[in-house]
């Protein structure tokens, strides 16, 4: 196979086709979209190829036949018809009132120049300019207009920390997008993309005819690379790379289709650098997510195997952001299983791949720990001490570690959350180093808080709270007795590996570890 250029950072369809870049042909899905409907919305995490998809649509409707030779759609398209295309991309900054209006007017002025339209009066609002442009383009070309909107939600997401401005930007966009529906007789096709799925009621009430294909299985692979894409398109680049390791690190995003997909950014950077790293994760800053986890008292352990119904996955609005929706839509969790119960659909959410699992836990520990300790170093130390059966050293390290992290949830007074807080910190240390970890692992009689498999041994943890040091022994007795009575070790004895029951007693008043007891069973 001949080698081409890797399209790192390329979102321009013309550049990819004219300058010998690898291109994954998405035109079979594009052909279906165009033939079956007119108004579409798609949500995908950042750097998933949404901008390239829109540019491909734009080039297609503009009728640039040469760019599509050799692709599926070439022989299924009427190249004699060319449509004017209005492109809007919200990639600026919107931190001040009025900036969104200024950006829209600037983009629409560019459209007027591109199509040689007389400039609109300077007093016109962005909404009036858009209405006039759609009208004039239709009349001057004789063809209805295609409208493509990229990063539609960025003016709101950028200012979620300022609810008043976020609401103002949202309300402005609601009126602006409503112009598109009001100009339906001038419009041939509309495609809107972004990261979040804002409620139609709050943002798209004026454009409520958008078909949301974000969770439509038929379009699950319209962005991202499938396993087949990797093998067929990028085959010449795979030499000396472990194919299974590529899957483990980067595959796993799932939007209800039959296939899981890779984030293109990860794949392209891996093929260039020949090194496994969290390329996609490093381009974002999940501080807002971490703050929400703390505010909503969501334990990081609860992120794994999390069940949510369809409404929770898509619940997103200013001042009413569901944690499931935020994690799913931003790409930190994905759908791993779908269950239908009577009239409702439920999704099981979990980390999409090793990149997100390692990186999210590592960064969350950095966010919490102000001492500058490297999470990877801490995780390796914990594993090494367990493998050496040095439970006294493990307790000493855990006690030191907990003392350096501010207690986030103590005000809740919820016993379960006290336990979850301590378990979560240890859980994140193990996750940050990729340890084989089972959370709330079920047996026939109950669920262990945490199971760690490392160094050819099994460590089953049970966390208990104690009011004071005087009650620590009682708490440990209860923890060990619970693990024994419920047979937590039974499912692991067949491995032929040593199994340790580890009771962890933490103090409500001390807000730290009190004592650890381990028993070999």
XYZ file of C-alpha atoms in Angstrom:
521
model
C 0.000 0.000 0.000
C 1.190 3.504 -0.800
C 1.723 5.901 2.064
C -0.018 9.279 2.232
C 0.270 12.244 4.562
C -1.286 12.206 8.014
C -4.015 14.896 8.217
C -3.119 16.168 11.690
C -5.074 19.352 12.383
C -6.533 19.401 8.841
C -10.252 20.226 8.805
C -10.340 21.406 5.187
C -11.741 18.792 2.793
C -10.166 20.416 -0.262
C -6.704 20.370 1.299
C -7.053 16.700 2.228
C -8.116 15.672 -1.272
C -5.725 17.835 -3.260
C -2.570 17.245 -1.228
C -2.468 13.465 -0.768
C -3.657 13.157 2.820
C -5.246 10.001 4.141
C -9.041 10.347 4.036
C -11.653 8.076 5.624
C -14.653 8.069 3.310
C -17.751 9.157 5.231
C -19.751 9.904 2.089
C -21.939 6.757 2.265
C -23.412 8.146 5.495
C -23.520 11.667 4.073
C -25.458 10.383 1.052
C -28.033 8.803 3.356
C -28.356 12.004 5.401
C -28.993 14.207 2.404
C -31.452 11.832 0.761
C -33.546 11.227 3.882
C -33.877 14.639 5.539
C -33.159 18.350 5.616
C -32.545 19.488 9.203
C -29.968 17.726 11.378
C -28.134 18.105 14.663
C -25.085 16.132 15.801
C -23.296 16.181 19.148
C -19.794 14.735 19.470
C -16.849 15.426 21.821
C -14.108 17.825 20.775
C -11.629 16.837 18.063
C -13.862 14.144 16.641
C -13.969 15.402 13.055
C -17.164 17.488 13.190
C -15.593 20.439 11.369
C -14.257 18.219 8.580
C -17.685 16.638 8.203
C -19.287 20.062 7.769
C -16.654 21.162 5.280
C -17.216 17.980 3.278
C -20.938 18.739 3.186
C -20.198 22.284 2.053
C -17.944 21.158 -0.801
C -20.529 18.586 -1.854
C -23.412 21.044 -2.114
C -21.189 23.575 -3.872
C -20.678 20.898 -6.516
C -16.897 20.552 -6.578
C -16.960 17.207 -8.385
C -13.206 16.711 -8.728
C -12.753 16.525 -4.963
C -15.117 13.541 -4.692
C -13.724 11.327 -7.449
C -13.014 7.892 -6.060
C -15.400 8.337 -3.123
C -18.707 6.514 -2.693
C -20.924 9.511 -3.294
C -19.362 10.526 -6.605
C -21.625 8.289 -8.661
C -24.692 9.027 -6.522
C -24.823 12.818 -6.799
C -26.226 15.304 -9.322
C -23.197 17.468 -10.059
C -25.159 19.770 -12.363
C -26.843 21.419 -9.344
C -24.869 23.794 -7.118
C -26.187 25.335 -3.942
C -24.967 28.434 -2.116
C -23.620 27.546 1.335
C -23.709 29.696 4.466
C -21.076 28.561 6.962
C -21.049 29.731 10.567
C -18.415 28.643 13.073
C -18.346 29.819 16.678
C -14.640 29.453 17.365
C -14.017 32.878 18.912
C -14.224 34.162 22.471
C -17.544 35.195 23.973
C -16.649 36.347 27.467
C -18.239 39.797 27.220
C -21.809 40.932 26.425
C -22.260 41.675 22.725
C -19.279 39.672 21.512
C -21.487 36.970 20.038
C -23.462 39.523 17.988
C -20.263 41.097 16.719
C -18.832 37.747 15.674
C -21.991 36.731 13.822
C -22.172 40.026 11.934
C -18.515 39.700 10.936
C -19.102 36.185 9.598
C -22.211 37.227 7.682
C -20.384 40.181 6.162
C -17.890 37.643 4.867
C -20.749 35.708 3.281
C -21.947 38.897 1.567
C -18.498 39.505 0.114
C -18.082 35.885 -0.971
C -21.329 35.917 -2.943
C -21.000 39.525 -4.115
C -24.120 40.669 -2.284
C -24.705 44.321 -1.491
C -23.748 44.956 2.180
C -26.629 45.033 4.615
C -27.284 48.259 6.560
C -24.894 48.589 9.478
C -27.900 48.936 11.784
C -29.094 45.421 10.963
C -28.860 42.801 13.693
C -27.259 39.430 13.068
C -30.693 37.816 12.815
C -31.917 40.298 10.172
C -28.681 39.909 8.191
C -29.070 36.135 8.148
C -32.692 36.375 6.986
C -31.726 38.787 4.208
C -28.749 36.682 3.098
C -30.859 33.524 2.817
C -33.468 35.437 0.801
C -30.964 37.138 -1.520
C -28.869 34.009 -2.137
C -31.951 32.014 -3.080
C -33.168 34.733 -5.441
C -29.789 35.431 -7.041
C -28.756 31.798 -7.637
C -32.145 30.153 -8.127
C -31.113 27.455 -5.659
C -32.026 27.092 -2.029
C -29.322 27.656 0.562
C -27.389 25.152 2.662
C -26.706 26.280 6.250
C -23.849 24.697 8.217
C -23.224 25.665 11.853
C -20.119 24.446 13.689
C -19.587 24.675 17.473
C -23.064 26.093 17.910
C -22.801 25.844 21.716
C -19.367 27.369 22.343
C -20.739 30.862 23.177
C -22.648 29.235 26.048
C -20.092 26.671 27.201
C -17.367 29.324 27.375
C -19.275 31.295 30.022
C -21.025 28.655 32.125
C -19.124 30.117 35.078
C -21.148 33.331 34.501
C -24.805 32.165 34.461
C -26.218 35.587 33.531
C -24.019 35.880 30.453
C -24.563 32.207 29.567
C -28.333 32.755 29.638
C -27.994 35.959 27.589
C -25.897 34.176 24.949
C -28.294 31.230 24.915
C -31.327 33.471 24.445
C -29.597 35.403 21.675
C -28.745 32.182 19.838
C -32.293 30.893 20.264
C -33.635 33.872 18.339
C -30.844 33.681 15.772
C -31.328 29.980 15.028
C -35.078 30.566 14.803
C -34.450 32.600 11.627
C -33.397 29.402 9.853
C -36.772 27.745 10.394
C -38.583 30.963 9.536
C -36.748 30.980 6.196
C -37.563 27.354 5.364
C -38.621 28.163 1.785
C -35.090 29.471 1.151
C -33.263 26.538 2.780
C -32.255 23.225 1.173
C -30.312 21.607 4.039
C -29.220 22.440 7.607
C -26.568 20.722 9.714
C -25.664 21.919 13.228
C -22.837 20.434 15.295
C -21.447 20.942 18.776
C -20.259 19.156 21.893
C -23.382 19.445 24.036
C -27.017 18.536 23.477
C -28.754 21.613 24.832
C -32.454 21.186 25.391
C -34.509 22.010 22.311
C -36.904 23.909 24.530
C -34.160 26.182 25.850
C -32.106 26.745 22.702
C -33.820 25.379 19.613
C -37.442 26.280 20.306
C -37.322 28.359 17.147
C -35.654 25.548 15.206
C -37.482 22.605 16.694
C -37.526 20.654 13.436
C -33.878 19.628 13.837
C -33.479 15.842 13.849
C -30.969 14.901 16.522
C -28.839 12.037 15.157
C -26.365 12.036 18.060
C -27.671 8.683 19.353
C -29.035 7.342 16.086
C -27.325 3.952 15.530
C -27.402 4.462 11.763
C -25.031 7.422 12.101
C -22.926 6.216 15.020
C -19.733 6.198 12.927
C -20.257 9.412 10.962
C -17.399 10.935 12.978
C -14.372 9.020 14.247
C -12.488 6.020 12.897
C -13.665 2.409 13.069
C -11.370 -0.601 13.402
C -11.835 -1.248 9.706
C -10.873 2.365 8.890
C -7.643 1.952 10.851
C -6.722 -1.270 9.065
C -7.838 -0.349 5.557
C -6.938 3.338 5.326
C -3.957 3.613 7.664
C -2.526 0.136 7.095
C 0.850 1.426 5.802
C 1.394 3.303 9.093
C 0.782 0.374 11.454
C 4.135 -1.378 11.173
C 5.760 -2.077 14.577
C 2.707 -0.839 16.480
C 0.798 -3.334 18.651
C -2.692 -3.383 17.124
C -4.319 -4.630 20.334
C -2.590 -1.925 22.353
C -4.001 0.686 19.966
C -7.480 -0.664 20.679
C -6.927 -0.688 24.430
C -5.633 2.861 24.518
C -7.932 4.623 22.072
C -10.912 2.581 20.863
C -14.229 2.457 22.685
C -16.487 5.434 21.923
C -19.995 4.194 21.313
C -23.144 5.977 20.176
C -25.475 2.968 19.975
C -24.199 1.692 16.646
C -22.749 -1.752 16.136
C -19.192 -0.460 16.147
C -17.012 1.453 18.554
C -14.863 4.250 17.218
C -11.557 5.961 17.843
C -10.991 9.684 18.264
C -9.121 10.635 15.039
C -6.784 13.002 16.892
C -5.415 10.176 19.034
C -4.852 7.871 16.084
C -3.102 10.444 13.927
C -0.760 11.588 16.703
C 0.077 7.983 17.575
C 0.899 7.164 13.961
C 3.180 10.177 13.726
C 4.912 9.963 17.119
C 4.896 6.144 17.507
C 4.277 6.583 21.229
C 1.189 5.856 23.335
C 0.114 9.000 25.150
C -3.176 10.693 26.118
C -3.123 13.018 23.095
C -6.843 13.864 23.085
C -7.121 14.252 26.848
C -4.188 16.681 26.946
C -5.995 19.117 24.634
C -8.771 19.793 27.150
C -9.103 21.201 30.632
C -11.733 19.322 32.699
C -11.559 21.689 35.689
C -15.246 22.552 35.317
C -16.068 18.845 35.423
C -13.990 18.314 38.568
C -15.694 21.246 40.253
C -19.098 19.779 39.423
C -18.117 16.376 40.816
C -17.213 18.049 44.085
C -20.312 20.244 44.177
C -22.628 17.325 43.467
C -20.720 14.993 45.810
C -20.219 12.398 43.077
C -17.525 9.908 43.990
C -15.131 9.097 41.129
C -15.879 5.442 41.858
C -19.468 6.154 40.827
C -18.333 7.119 37.328
C -17.706 3.500 36.444
C -20.596 1.288 35.342
C -22.963 4.182 35.928
C -26.577 3.626 34.853
C -28.562 6.505 33.389
C -31.758 6.742 31.404
C -31.953 8.484 28.066
C -33.228 11.743 29.551
C -30.256 12.020 31.941
C -27.737 11.436 29.163
C -29.175 14.371 27.210
C -30.071 16.673 30.113
C -28.131 19.853 29.483
C -29.032 23.477 30.074
C -27.648 26.535 31.835
C -28.053 25.972 35.561
C -29.333 22.434 35.034
C -26.462 20.282 33.819
C -26.744 16.602 34.650
C -23.416 15.034 35.607
C -24.174 12.057 33.355
C -24.849 14.355 30.413
C -21.677 16.357 31.018
C -19.452 13.276 31.277
C -21.037 11.566 28.293
C -21.259 14.499 25.915
C -17.710 15.667 26.601
C -16.321 12.194 25.922
C -15.178 11.131 29.397
C -17.803 8.370 29.551
C -19.416 6.374 26.786
C -22.257 3.892 26.390
C -21.173 0.309 27.105
C -24.592 -1.336 27.349
C -28.205 -0.551 26.553
C -31.133 -1.946 28.531
C -34.836 -1.560 27.802
C -37.150 -1.802 30.797
C -40.795 -1.562 29.911
C -41.165 1.846 28.291
C -37.766 3.309 29.162
C -34.230 2.924 27.833
C -31.251 2.853 30.181
C -27.585 3.153 29.322
C -24.613 1.819 31.217
C -21.817 4.409 31.085
C -18.128 3.742 31.603
C -14.715 4.968 30.503
C -14.321 4.577 26.729
C -10.704 3.437 26.869
C -7.439 3.332 28.791
C -6.473 6.889 27.802
C -9.487 8.418 29.543
C -9.384 6.054 32.517
C -5.744 6.813 33.315
C -5.824 10.507 32.511
C -9.090 11.465 34.191
C -8.063 9.873 37.485
C -4.569 11.314 37.263
C -5.839 14.849 36.633
C -8.545 14.635 39.286
C -5.910 13.653 41.848
C -3.791 16.621 40.761
C -6.830 18.864 41.162
C -7.409 17.617 44.714
C -3.849 17.220 45.915
C -2.154 20.580 46.468
C 1.120 19.018 47.694
C 2.531 18.502 44.213
C 2.761 14.720 44.619
C 2.779 12.856 41.322
C -0.294 10.564 41.193
C 1.644 7.982 39.178
C 4.359 7.795 41.841
C 1.772 7.480 44.587
C -0.124 4.754 42.731
C 3.037 2.748 42.077
C 3.992 2.991 45.750
C 0.604 1.698 46.868
C 0.831 -1.239 44.453
C 4.399 -2.085 45.493
C 3.480 -2.112 49.193
C 0.514 -4.401 48.567
C 2.612 -6.760 46.488
C 5.155 -6.927 49.341
C 2.315 -7.515 51.849
C 3.634 -4.508 53.743
C 0.272 -3.427 55.135
C 1.871 -1.322 57.842
C 3.763 0.650 55.205
C 0.594 0.847 53.110
C -1.303 2.334 56.061
C 1.470 4.829 56.766
C 1.546 5.989 53.136
C -2.248 6.232 52.918
C -2.421 8.202 56.164
C 0.220 10.636 54.903
C -1.523 10.955 51.574
C -4.971 11.631 53.025
C -3.606 14.318 55.332
C -2.517 16.359 52.306
C -5.899 16.422 50.589
C -8.711 18.721 51.742
C -11.837 16.857 52.758
C -14.550 17.826 50.294
C -17.760 16.250 51.473
C -17.589 16.218 55.254
C -20.423 18.751 55.568
C -22.945 16.321 54.113
C -23.072 14.203 57.250
C -23.790 11.181 55.046
C -22.005 8.085 56.332
C -21.938 6.425 52.912
C -20.278 9.463 51.414
C -17.617 9.518 54.099
C -16.688 5.979 53.149
C -16.895 6.744 49.434
C -14.555 9.710 49.795
C -11.714 7.644 51.282
C -12.310 4.724 48.951
C -12.362 7.083 45.957
C -8.970 8.592 46.696
C -7.354 5.186 46.880
C -9.329 4.048 43.844
C -8.018 6.985 41.783
C -4.413 6.193 42.732
C -4.835 2.643 41.446
C -6.681 3.762 38.318
C -3.986 6.348 37.511
C -1.427 3.552 37.112
C -3.768 1.207 35.245
C -4.061 -1.375 38.025
C -6.531 -4.231 37.554
C -9.330 -2.887 39.713
C -12.907 -3.993 40.403
C -15.312 -1.514 41.997
C -18.226 -2.780 44.114
C -17.458 -6.254 42.818
C -20.523 -8.445 43.201
C -20.592 -11.905 44.745
C -23.672 -14.021 45.406
C -24.105 -12.380 48.826
C -23.080 -8.758 48.343
C -20.604 -6.302 46.883
C -17.020 -5.691 47.937
C -16.093 -1.995 48.054
C -12.976 -2.499 45.937
C -10.857 -5.378 44.651
C -7.264 -4.869 43.479
C -5.415 -7.569 41.526
C -1.685 -6.876 41.483
C 1.545 -8.839 41.746
C -0.255 -12.160 41.355
C -2.361 -11.510 44.455
C -5.927 -10.417 45.209
C -6.742 -7.684 47.723
C -10.398 -7.207 48.720
C -11.064 -3.880 50.472
C -13.931 -2.956 52.766
C -14.113 0.591 54.164
C -15.766 1.411 57.494
C -16.167 4.652 59.405
C -15.364 4.975 63.090
C -16.273 7.893 65.322
C -12.872 7.829 67.044
C -9.699 5.767 67.458
C -11.389 3.862 70.274
C -13.886 2.487 67.771
C -11.335 1.544 65.090
C -10.995 -2.082 66.190
C -14.756 -2.504 66.225
C -14.980 -1.079 62.699
C -12.236 -3.433 61.473
C -13.918 -6.420 63.124
C -17.108 -5.511 61.260
C -15.296 -5.080 57.948
C -13.480 -8.433 58.095
C -16.586 -10.232 59.378
C -18.682 -8.798 56.552
C -16.201 -9.947 53.911
C -16.027 -13.423 55.416
C -19.755 -13.863 55.947
C -20.610 -12.718 52.455
C -17.969 -14.869 50.798
C -16.260 -12.083 48.884
C -13.103 -14.199 48.492
C -14.917 -17.189 46.985
C -14.919 -16.033 43.379
C -11.131 -15.472 43.454
C -9.919 -18.701 45.098
C -10.017 -20.529 41.782
C -7.205 -18.326 40.495
C -4.724 -20.073 42.751
C -3.489 -16.681 43.944
C -3.256 -15.476 47.552
C -6.433 -13.611 48.582
C -6.250 -10.907 51.277
C -9.193 -9.345 53.076
C -8.255 -5.747 53.884
C -10.369 -3.790 56.359
C -9.898 -0.016 56.347
C -11.123 2.051 59.309
C -11.311 5.819 58.804
C -12.119 8.401 61.443
C -15.063 10.705 61.238
C -13.473 13.230 63.605
C -9.864 12.705 62.538
C -10.834 12.794 58.834
C -8.046 10.359 58.086
C -7.113 6.715 58.196
C -7.197 5.206 61.678
C -6.087 1.646 61.083
C -5.810 -1.161 58.519
C -6.081 -4.881 59.125
C -5.325 -7.575 56.533
C -6.089 -11.297 56.717
C -4.955 -13.972 54.280
C -7.793 -16.384 53.444
